[in-house]
Amino acid sequence: MAQPMALPAEPCPDCGGFPTVHITLGGRDRTGALRTITAHCPACHGTGTRSIRRPRRRVTA
């Protein structure tokens, strides 16, 4: 029996497929490493893709 194919994932239109970025805060800490924070895309929640919804088929009896 044939299995349904998964739809290919489309890149998120808000982040363009780059869902997580590290932003430097300026300066360095005591060990010499850059101080950074991580920001995730709020639209895709850091996945980089958006879900493609199939239209629902109506079942009638």
JSON list of N, CA and C in Angstrom, two decimals:
[
{"chain": "A", "resi": 1, "resn": "MET", "atom": "N", "xyz": [0.84, -1.17, 0.00]},
{"chain": "A", "resi": 1, "resn": "MET", "atom": "CA", "xyz": [0.00, 0.00, 0.00]},
{"chain": "A", "resi": 1, "resn": "MET", "atom": "C", "xyz": [0.89, 1.24, 0.00]},
{"chain": "A", "resi": 2, "resn": "ALA", "atom": "N", "xyz": [0.51, 2.20, -0.78]},
{"chain": "A", "resi": 2, "resn": "ALA", "atom": "CA", "xyz": [1.31, 3.42, -0.89]},
{"chain": "A", "resi": 2, "resn": "ALA", "atom": "C", "xyz": [1.15, 4.27, 0.37]},
{"chain": "A", "resi": 3, "resn": "GLN", "atom": "N", "xyz": [2.25, 4.88, 0.79]},
{"chain": "A", "resi": 3, "resn": "GLN", "atom": "CA", "xyz": [2.24, 5.74, 1.96]},
{"chain": "A", "resi": 3, "resn": "GLN", "atom": "C", "xyz": [2.09, 7.19, 1.51]},
{"chain": "A", "resi": 4, "resn": "PRO", "atom": "N", "xyz": [1.37, 8.01, 2.27]},
{"chain": "A", "resi": 4, "resn": "PRO", "atom": "CA", "xyz": [1.25, 9.42, 1.89]},
{"chain": "A", "resi": 4, "resn": "PRO", "atom": "C", "xyz": [2.61, 10.12, 2.00]},
{"chain": "A", "resi": 5, "resn": "MET", "atom": "N", "xyz": [2.88, 10.98, 1.04]},
{"chain": "A", "resi": 5, "resn": "MET", "atom": "CA", "xyz": [4.14, 11.72, 1.06]},
{"chain": "A", "resi": 5, "resn": "MET", "atom": "C", "xyz": [4.02, 12.93, 1.98]},
{"chain": "A", "resi": 6, "resn": "ALA", "atom": "N", "xyz": [5.08, 13.19, 2.70]},
{"chain": "A", "resi": 6, "resn": "ALA", "atom": "CA", "xyz": [5.13, 14.40, 3.52]},
{"chain": "A", "resi": 6, "resn": "ALA", "atom": "C", "xyz": [5.39, 15.60, 2.62]},
{"chain": "A", "resi": 7, "resn": "LEU", "atom": "N", "xyz": [4.72, 16.68, 2.90]},
{"chain": "A", "resi": 7, "resn": "LEU", "atom": "CA", "xyz": [4.93, 17.89, 2.11]},
{"chain": "A", "resi": 7, "resn": "LEU", "atom": "C", "xyz": [6.28, 18.50, 2.45]},
{"chain": "A", "resi": 8, "resn": "PRO", "atom": "N", "xyz": [6.97, 19.06, 1.46]},
{"chain": "A", "resi": 8, "resn": "PRO", "atom": "CA", "xyz": [8.25, 19.70, 1.76]},
{"chain": "A", "resi": 8, "resn": "PRO", "atom": "C", "xyz": [8.02, 20.94, 2.62]},
{"chain": "A", "resi": 9, "resn": "ALA", "atom": "N", "xyz": [8.95, 21.17, 3.52]},
{"chain": "A", "resi": 9, "resn": "ALA", "atom": "CA", "xyz": [8.83, 22.33, 4.41]},
{"chain": "A", "resi": 9, "resn": "ALA", "atom": "C", "xyz": [9.24, 23.60, 3.67]},
{"chain": "A", "resi": 10, "resn": "GLU", "atom": "N", "xyz": [8.47, 24.65, 3.85]},
{"chain": "A", "resi": 10, "resn": "GLU", "atom": "CA", "xyz": [8.79, 25.94, 3.26]},
{"chain": "A", "resi": 10, "resn": "GLU", "atom": "C", "xyz": [9.48, 26.80, 4.30]},
{"chain": "A", "resi": 11, "resn": "PRO", "atom": "N", "xyz": [10.44, 27.63, 3.87]},
{"chain": "A", "resi": 11, "resn": "PRO", "atom": "CA", "xyz": [11.09, 28.51, 4.84]},
{"chain": "A", "resi": 11, "resn": "PRO", "atom": "C", "xyz": [10.09, 29.53, 5.40]},
{"chain": "A", "resi": 12, "resn": "CYS", "atom": "N", "xyz": [10.32, 29.89, 6.62]},
{"chain": "A", "resi": 12, "resn": "CYS", "atom": "CA", "xyz": [9.47, 30.88, 7.28]},
{"chain": "A", "resi": 12, "resn": "CYS", "atom": "C", "xyz": [9.61, 32.22, 6.55]},
{"chain": "A", "resi": 13, "resn": "PRO", "atom": "N", "xyz": [8.50, 32.87, 6.19]},
{"chain": "A", "resi": 13, "resn": "PRO", "atom": "CA", "xyz": [8.60, 34.14, 5.47]},
{"chain": "A", "resi": 13, "resn": "PRO", "atom": "C", "xyz": [9.10, 35.29, 6.34]},
{"chain": "A", "resi": 14, "resn": "ASP", "atom": "N", "xyz": [9.01, 35.15, 7.66]},
{"chain": "A", "resi": 14, "resn": "ASP", "atom": "CA", "xyz": [9.44, 36.23, 8.54]},
{"chain": "A", "resi": 14, "resn": "ASP", "atom": "C", "xyz": [10.94, 36.24, 8.76]},
{"chain": "A", "resi": 15, "resn": "CYS", "atom": "N", "xyz": [11.55, 35.05, 8.90]},
{"chain": "A", "resi": 15, "resn": "CYS", "atom": "CA", "xyz": [12.99, 35.01, 9.20]},
{"chain": "A", "resi": 15, "resn": "CYS", "atom": "C", "xyz": [13.81, 34.52, 8.01]},
{"chain": "A", "resi": 16, "resn": "GLY", "atom": "N", "xyz": [13.17, 34.07, 6.95]},
{"chain": "A", "resi": 16, "resn": "GLY", "atom": "CA", "xyz": [13.89, 33.63, 5.76]},
{"chain": "A", "resi": 16, "resn": "GLY", "atom": "C", "xyz": [14.70, 32.36, 5.97]},
{"chain": "A", "resi": 17, "resn": "GLY", "atom": "N", "xyz": [14.33, 31.55, 6.95]},
{"chain": "A", "resi": 17, "resn": "GLY", "atom": "CA", "xyz": [15.05, 30.31, 7.20]},
{"chain": "A", "resi": 17, "resn": "GLY", "atom": "C", "xyz": [16.20, 30.44, 8.18]},
{"chain": "A", "resi": 18, "resn": "PHE", "atom": "N", "xyz": [16.40, 31.63, 8.75]},
{"chain": "A", "resi": 18, "resn": "PHE", "atom": "CA", "xyz": [17.42, 31.84, 9.77]},
{"chain": "A", "resi": 18, "resn": "PHE", "atom": "C", "xyz": [16.70, 32.14, 11.09]},
{"chain": "A", "resi": 19, "resn": "PRO", "atom": "N", "xyz": [16.22, 31.10, 11.79]},
{"chain": "A", "resi": 19, "resn": "PRO", "atom": "CA", "xyz": [15.32, 31.32, 12.92]},
{"chain": "A", "resi": 19, "resn": "PRO", "atom": "C", "xyz": [15.98, 31.75, 14.22]},
{"chain": "A", "resi": 20, "resn": "THR", "atom": "N", "xyz": [17.25, 31.45, 14.39]},
{"chain": "A", "resi": 20, "resn": "THR", "atom": "CA", "xyz": [17.93, 31.76, 15.64]},
{"chain": "A", "resi": 20, "resn": "THR", "atom": "C", "xyz": [19.16, 32.59, 15.36]},
{"chain": "A", "resi": 21, "resn": "VAL", "atom": "N", "xyz": [19.31, 33.67, 16.09]},
{"chain": "A", "resi": 21, "resn": "VAL", "atom": "CA", "xyz": [20.49, 34.52, 15.93]},
{"chain": "A", "resi": 21, "resn": "VAL", "atom": "C", "xyz": [21.09, 34.80, 17.30]},
{"chain": "A", "resi": 22, "resn": "HIS", "atom": "N", "xyz": [22.38, 35.05, 17.31]},
{"chain": "A", "resi": 22, "resn": "HIS", "atom": "CA", "xyz": [23.08, 35.45, 18.53]},
{"chain": "A", "resi": 22, "resn": "HIS", "atom": "C", "xyz": [23.46, 36.91, 18.38]},
{"chain": "A", "resi": 23, "resn": "ILE", "atom": "N", "xyz": [23.07, 37.71, 19.33]},
{"chain": "A", "resi": 23, "resn": "ILE", "atom": "CA", "xyz": [23.31, 39.14, 19.28]},
{"chain": "A", "resi": 23, "resn": "ILE", "atom": "C", "xyz": [24.34, 39.49, 20.35]},
{"chain": "A", "resi": 24, "resn": "THR", "atom": "N", "xyz": [25.42, 40.17, 19.93]},
{"chain": "A", "resi": 24, "resn": "THR", "atom": "CA", "xyz": [26.43, 40.55, 20.91]},
{"chain": "A", "resi": 24, "resn": "THR", "atom": "C", "xyz": [25.96, 41.78, 21.67]},
{"chain": "A", "resi": 25, "resn": "LEU", "atom": "N", "xyz": [26.24, 41.79, 22.95]},
{"chain": "A", "resi": 25, "resn": "LEU", "atom": "CA", "xyz": [25.83, 42.89, 23.81]},
{"chain": "A", "resi": 25, "resn": "LEU", "atom": "C", "xyz": [26.92, 43.94, 23.95]},
{"chain": "A", "resi": 26, "resn": "GLY", "atom": "N", "xyz": [28.07, 43.69, 23.36]},
{"chain": "A", "resi": 26, "resn": "GLY", "atom": "CA", "xyz": [29.18, 44.62, 23.48]},
{"chain": "A", "resi": 26, "resn": "GLY", "atom": "C", "xyz": [30.02, 44.25, 24.69]},
{"chain": "A", "resi": 27, "resn": "GLY", "atom": "N", "xyz": [31.30, 44.35, 24.53]},
{"chain": "A", "resi": 27, "resn": "GLY", "atom": "CA", "xyz": [32.19, 44.01, 25.64]},
{"chain": "A", "resi": 27, "resn": "GLY", "atom": "C", "xyz": [32.38, 42.51, 25.78]},
{"chain": "A", "resi": 28, "resn": "ARG", "atom": "N", "xyz": [33.22, 42.16, 26.73]},
{"chain": "A", "resi": 28, "resn": "ARG", "atom": "CA", "xyz": [33.53, 40.76, 26.99]},
{"chain": "A", "resi": 28, "resn": "ARG", "atom": "C", "xyz": [33.40, 40.49, 28.48]},
{"chain": "A", "resi": 29, "resn": "ASP", "atom": "N", "xyz": [33.24, 39.21, 28.81]},
{"chain": "A", "resi": 29, "resn": "ASP", "atom": "CA", "xyz": [33.16, 38.86, 30.22]},
{"chain": "A", "resi": 29, "resn": "ASP", "atom": "C", "xyz": [34.56, 38.63, 30.78]},
{"chain": "A", "resi": 30, "resn": "ARG", "atom": "N", "xyz": [34.66, 38.15, 32.01]},
{"chain": "A", "resi": 30, "resn": "ARG", "atom": "CA", "xyz": [35.96, 37.99, 32.67]},
{"chain": "A", "resi": 30, "resn": "ARG", "atom": "C", "xyz": [36.87, 36.99, 31.98]},
{"chain": "A", "resi": 31, "resn": "THR", "atom": "N", "xyz": [36.27, 36.00, 31.30]},
{"chain": "A", "resi": 31, "resn": "THR", "atom": "CA", "xyz": [37.08, 34.99, 30.63]},
{"chain": "A", "resi": 31, "resn": "THR", "atom": "C", "xyz": [37.51, 35.42, 29.23]},
{"chain": "A", "resi": 32, "resn": "GLY", "atom": "N", "xyz": [37.00, 36.54, 28.75]},
{"chain": "A", "resi": 32, "resn": "GLY", "atom": "CA", "xyz": [37.35, 37.04, 27.43]},
{"chain": "A", "resi": 32, "resn": "GLY", "atom": "C", "xyz": [36.36, 36.67, 26.34]},
{"chain": "A", "resi": 33, "resn": "ALA", "atom": "N", "xyz": [35.29, 35.97, 26.68]},
{"chain": "A", "resi": 33, "resn": "ALA", "atom": "CA", "xyz": [34.28, 35.58, 25.69]},
{"chain": "A", "resi": 33, "resn": "ALA", "atom": "C", "xyz": [33.32, 36.75, 25.46]},
{"chain": "A", "resi": 34, "resn": "LEU", "atom": "N", "xyz": [32.80, 36.85, 24.24]},
{"chain": "A", "resi": 34, "resn": "LEU", "atom": "CA", "xyz": [31.81, 37.87, 23.94]},
{"chain": "A", "resi": 34, "resn": "LEU", "atom": "C", "xyz": [30.51, 37.57, 24.68]},
{"chain": "A", "resi": 35, "resn": "ARG", "atom": "N", "xyz": [29.89, 38.61, 25.20]},
{"chain": "A", "resi": 35, "resn": "ARG", "atom": "CA", "xyz": [28.59, 38.44, 25.84]},
{"chain": "A", "resi": 35, "resn": "ARG", "atom": "C", "xyz": [27.53, 38.48, 24.75]},
{"chain": "A", "resi": 36, "resn": "THR", "atom": "N", "xyz": [26.72, 37.43, 24.68]},
{"chain": "A", "resi": 36, "resn": "THR", "atom": "CA", "xyz": [25.69, 37.34, 23.64]},
{"chain": "A", "resi": 36, "resn": "THR", "atom": "C", "xyz": [24.36, 36.92, 24.25]},
{"chain": "A", "resi": 37, "resn": "ILE", "atom": "N", "xyz": [23.29, 37.21, 23.52]},
{"chain": "A", "resi": 37, "resn": "ILE", "atom": "CA", "xyz": [21.97, 36.67, 23.83]},
{"chain": "A", "resi": 37, "resn": "ILE", "atom": "C", "xyz": [21.47, 35.96, 22.58]},
{"chain": "A", "resi": 38, "resn": "THR", "atom": "N", "xyz": [20.55, 35.03, 22.77]},
{"chain": "A", "resi": 38, "resn": "THR", "atom": "CA", "xyz": [19.98, 34.28, 21.66]},
{"chain": "A", "resi": 38, "resn": "THR", "atom": "C", "xyz": [18.56, 34.77, 21.43]},
{"chain": "A", "resi": 39, "resn": "ALA", "atom": "N", "xyz": [18.22, 35.05, 20.18]},
{"chain": "A", "resi": 39, "resn": "ALA", "atom": "CA", "xyz": [16.86, 35.47, 19.83]},
{"chain": "A", "resi": 39, "resn": "ALA", "atom": "C", "xyz": [16.29, 34.50, 18.81]},
{"chain": "A", "resi": 40, "resn": "HIS", "atom": "N", "xyz": [15.06, 34.07, 19.04]},
{"chain": "A", "resi": 40, "resn": "HIS", "atom": "CA", "xyz": [14.37, 33.15, 18.14]},
{"chain": "A", "resi": 40, "resn": "HIS", "atom": "C", "xyz": [13.26, 33.90, 17.40]},
{"chain": "A", "resi": 41, "resn": "CYS", "atom": "N", "xyz": [12.97, 33.44, 16.20]},
{"chain": "A", "resi": 41, "resn": "CYS", "atom": "CA", "xyz": [11.89, 34.03, 15.41]},
{"chain": "A", "resi": 41, "resn": "CYS", "atom": "C", "xyz": [10.56, 33.75, 16.12]},
{"chain": "A", "resi": 42, "resn": "PRO", "atom": "N", "xyz": [9.76, 34.78, 16.40]},
{"chain": "A", "resi": 42, "resn": "PRO", "atom": "CA", "xyz": [8.49, 34.55, 17.09]},
{"chain": "A", "resi": 42, "resn": "PRO", "atom": "C", "xyz": [7.43, 33.89, 16.20]},
{"chain": "A", "resi": 43, "resn": "ALA", "atom": "N", "xyz": [7.58, 33.99, 14.89]},
{"chain": "A", "resi": 43, "resn": "ALA", "atom": "CA", "xyz": [6.57, 33.42, 14.00]},
{"chain": "A", "resi": 43, "resn": "ALA", "atom": "C", "xyz": [6.69, 31.90, 13.90]},
{"chain": "A", "resi": 44, "resn": "CYS", "atom": "N", "xyz": [7.93, 31.39, 13.80]},
{"chain": "A", "resi": 44, "resn": "CYS", "atom": "CA", "xyz": [8.12, 29.94, 13.62]},
{"chain": "A", "resi": 44, "resn": "CYS", "atom": "C", "xyz": [8.67, 29.27, 14.87]},
{"chain": "A", "resi": 45, "resn": "HIS", "atom": "N", "xyz": [8.90, 30.04, 15.93]},
{"chain": "A", "resi": 45, "resn": "HIS", "atom": "CA", "xyz": [9.40, 29.53, 17.21]},
{"chain": "A", "resi": 45, "resn": "HIS", "atom": "C", "xyz": [10.75, 28.84, 17.08]},
{"chain": "A", "resi": 46, "resn": "GLY", "atom": "N", "xyz": [11.59, 29.35, 16.19]},
{"chain": "A", "resi": 46, "resn": "GLY", "atom": "CA", "xyz": [12.95, 28.84, 16.08]},
{"chain": "A", "resi": 46, "resn": "GLY", "atom": "C", "xyz": [13.11, 27.61, 15.21]},
{"chain": "A", "resi": 47, "resn": "THR", "atom": "N", "xyz": [12.09, 27.24, 14.44]},
{"chain": "A", "resi": 47, "resn": "THR", "atom": "CA", "xyz": [12.23, 26.07, 13.57]},
{"chain": "A", "resi": 47, "resn": "THR", "atom": "C", "xyz": [12.74, 26.43, 12.19]},
{"chain": "A", "resi": 48, "resn": "GLY", "atom": "N", "xyz": [12.45, 27.63, 11.71]},
{"chain": "A", "resi": 48, "resn": "GLY", "atom": "CA", "xyz": [12.90, 28.06, 10.39]},
{"chain": "A", "resi": 48, "resn": "GLY", "atom": "C", "xyz": [11.98, 27.66, 9.26]},
{"chain": "A", "resi": 49, "resn": "THR", "atom": "N", "xyz": [10.92, 26.93, 9.57]},
{"chain": "A", "resi": 49, "resn": "THR", "atom": "CA", "xyz": [9.97, 26.51, 8.55]},
{"chain": "A", "resi": 49, "resn": "THR", "atom": "C", "xyz": [8.56, 26.87, 9.00]},
{"chain": "A", "resi": 50, "resn": "ARG", "atom": "N", "xyz": [7.67, 26.89, 8.04]},
{"chain": "A", "resi": 50, "resn": "ARG", "atom": "CA", "xyz": [6.27, 27.11, 8.40]},
{"chain": "A", "resi": 50, "resn": "ARG", "atom": "C", "xyz": [5.48, 25.88, 7.99]},
{"chain": "A", "resi": 51, "resn": "SER", "atom": "N", "xyz": [4.42, 25.64, 8.68]},
{"chain": "A", "resi": 51, "resn": "SER", "atom": "CA", "xyz": [3.62, 24.46, 8.37]},
{"chain": "A", "resi": 51, "resn": "SER", "atom": "C", "xyz": [2.71, 24.77, 7.20]},
{"chain": "A", "resi": 52, "resn": "ILE", "atom": "N", "xyz": [2.56, 23.78, 6.36]},
{"chain": "A", "resi": 52, "resn": "ILE", "atom": "CA", "xyz": [1.68, 23.89, 5.21]},
{"chain": "A", "resi": 52, "resn": "ILE", "atom": "C", "xyz": [0.42, 23.12, 5.56]},
{"chain": "A", "resi": 53, "resn": "ARG", "atom": "N", "xyz": [-0.68, 23.79, 5.55]},
{"chain": "A", "resi": 53, "resn": "ARG", "atom": "CA", "xyz": [-1.92, 23.13, 5.93]},
{"chain": "A", "resi": 53, "resn": "ARG", "atom": "C", "xyz": [-2.65, 22.66, 4.68]},
{"chain": "A", "resi": 54, "resn": "ARG", "atom": "N", "xyz": [-3.03, 21.42, 4.72]},
{"chain": "A", "resi": 54, "resn": "ARG", "atom": "CA", "xyz": [-3.82, 20.86, 3.63]},
{"chain": "A", "resi": 54, "resn": "ARG", "atom": "C", "xyz": [-5.28, 21.22, 3.87]},
{"chain": "A", "resi": 55, "resn": "PRO", "atom": "N", "xyz": [-6.03, 21.44, 2.79]},
{"chain": "A", "resi": 55, "resn": "PRO", "atom": "CA", "xyz": [-7.45, 21.68, 3.00]},
{"chain": "A", "resi": 55, "resn": "PRO", "atom": "C", "xyz": [-8.13, 20.41, 3.52]},
{"chain": "A", "resi": 56, "resn": "ARG", "atom": "N", "xyz": [-9.01, 20.58, 4.47]},
{"chain": "A", "resi": 56, "resn": "ARG", "atom": "CA", "xyz": [-9.70, 19.42, 5.04]},
{"chain": "A", "resi": 56, "resn": "ARG", "atom": "C", "xyz": [-10.77, 18.93, 4.07]},
{"chain": "A", "resi": 57, "resn": "ARG", "atom": "N", "xyz": [-10.88, 17.62, 4.02]},
{"chain": "A", "resi": 57, "resn": "ARG", "atom": "CA", "xyz": [-11.94, 17.03, 3.22]},
{"chain": "A", "resi": 57, "resn": "ARG", "atom": "C", "xyz": [-13.14, 16.81, 4.12]},
{"chain": "A", "resi": 58, "resn": "ARG", "atom": "N", "xyz": [-14.27, 17.17, 3.62]},
{"chain": "A", "resi": 58, "resn": "ARG", "atom": "CA", "xyz": [-15.48, 17.01, 4.41]},
{"chain": "A", "resi": 58, "resn": "ARG", "atom": "C", "xyz": [-16.02, 15.61, 4.21]},
{"chain": "A", "resi": 59, "resn": "VAL", "atom": "N", "xyz": [-16.29, 14.96, 5.32]},
{"chain": "A", "resi": 59, "resn": "VAL", "atom": "CA", "xyz": [-16.82, 13.60, 5.27]},
{"chain": "A", "resi": 59, "resn": "VAL", "atom": "C", "xyz": [-18.31, 13.67, 5.50]},
{"chain": "A", "resi": 60, "resn": "THR", "atom": "N", "xyz": [-19.04, 13.13, 4.55]},
{"chain": "A", "resi": 60, "resn": "THR", "atom": "CA", "xyz": [-20.50, 13.09, 4.69]},
{"chain": "A", "resi": 60, "resn": "THR", "atom": "C", "xyz": [-20.95, 11.65, 4.72]},
{"chain": "A", "resi": 61, "resn": "ALA", "atom": "N", "xyz": [-21.97, 11.42, 5.49]},
{"chain": "A", "resi": 61, "resn": "ALA", "atom": "CA", "xyz": [-22.45, 10.04, 5.63]},
{"chain": "A", "resi": 61, "resn": "ALA", "atom": "C", "xyz": [-23.63, 9.77, 4.74]}
]
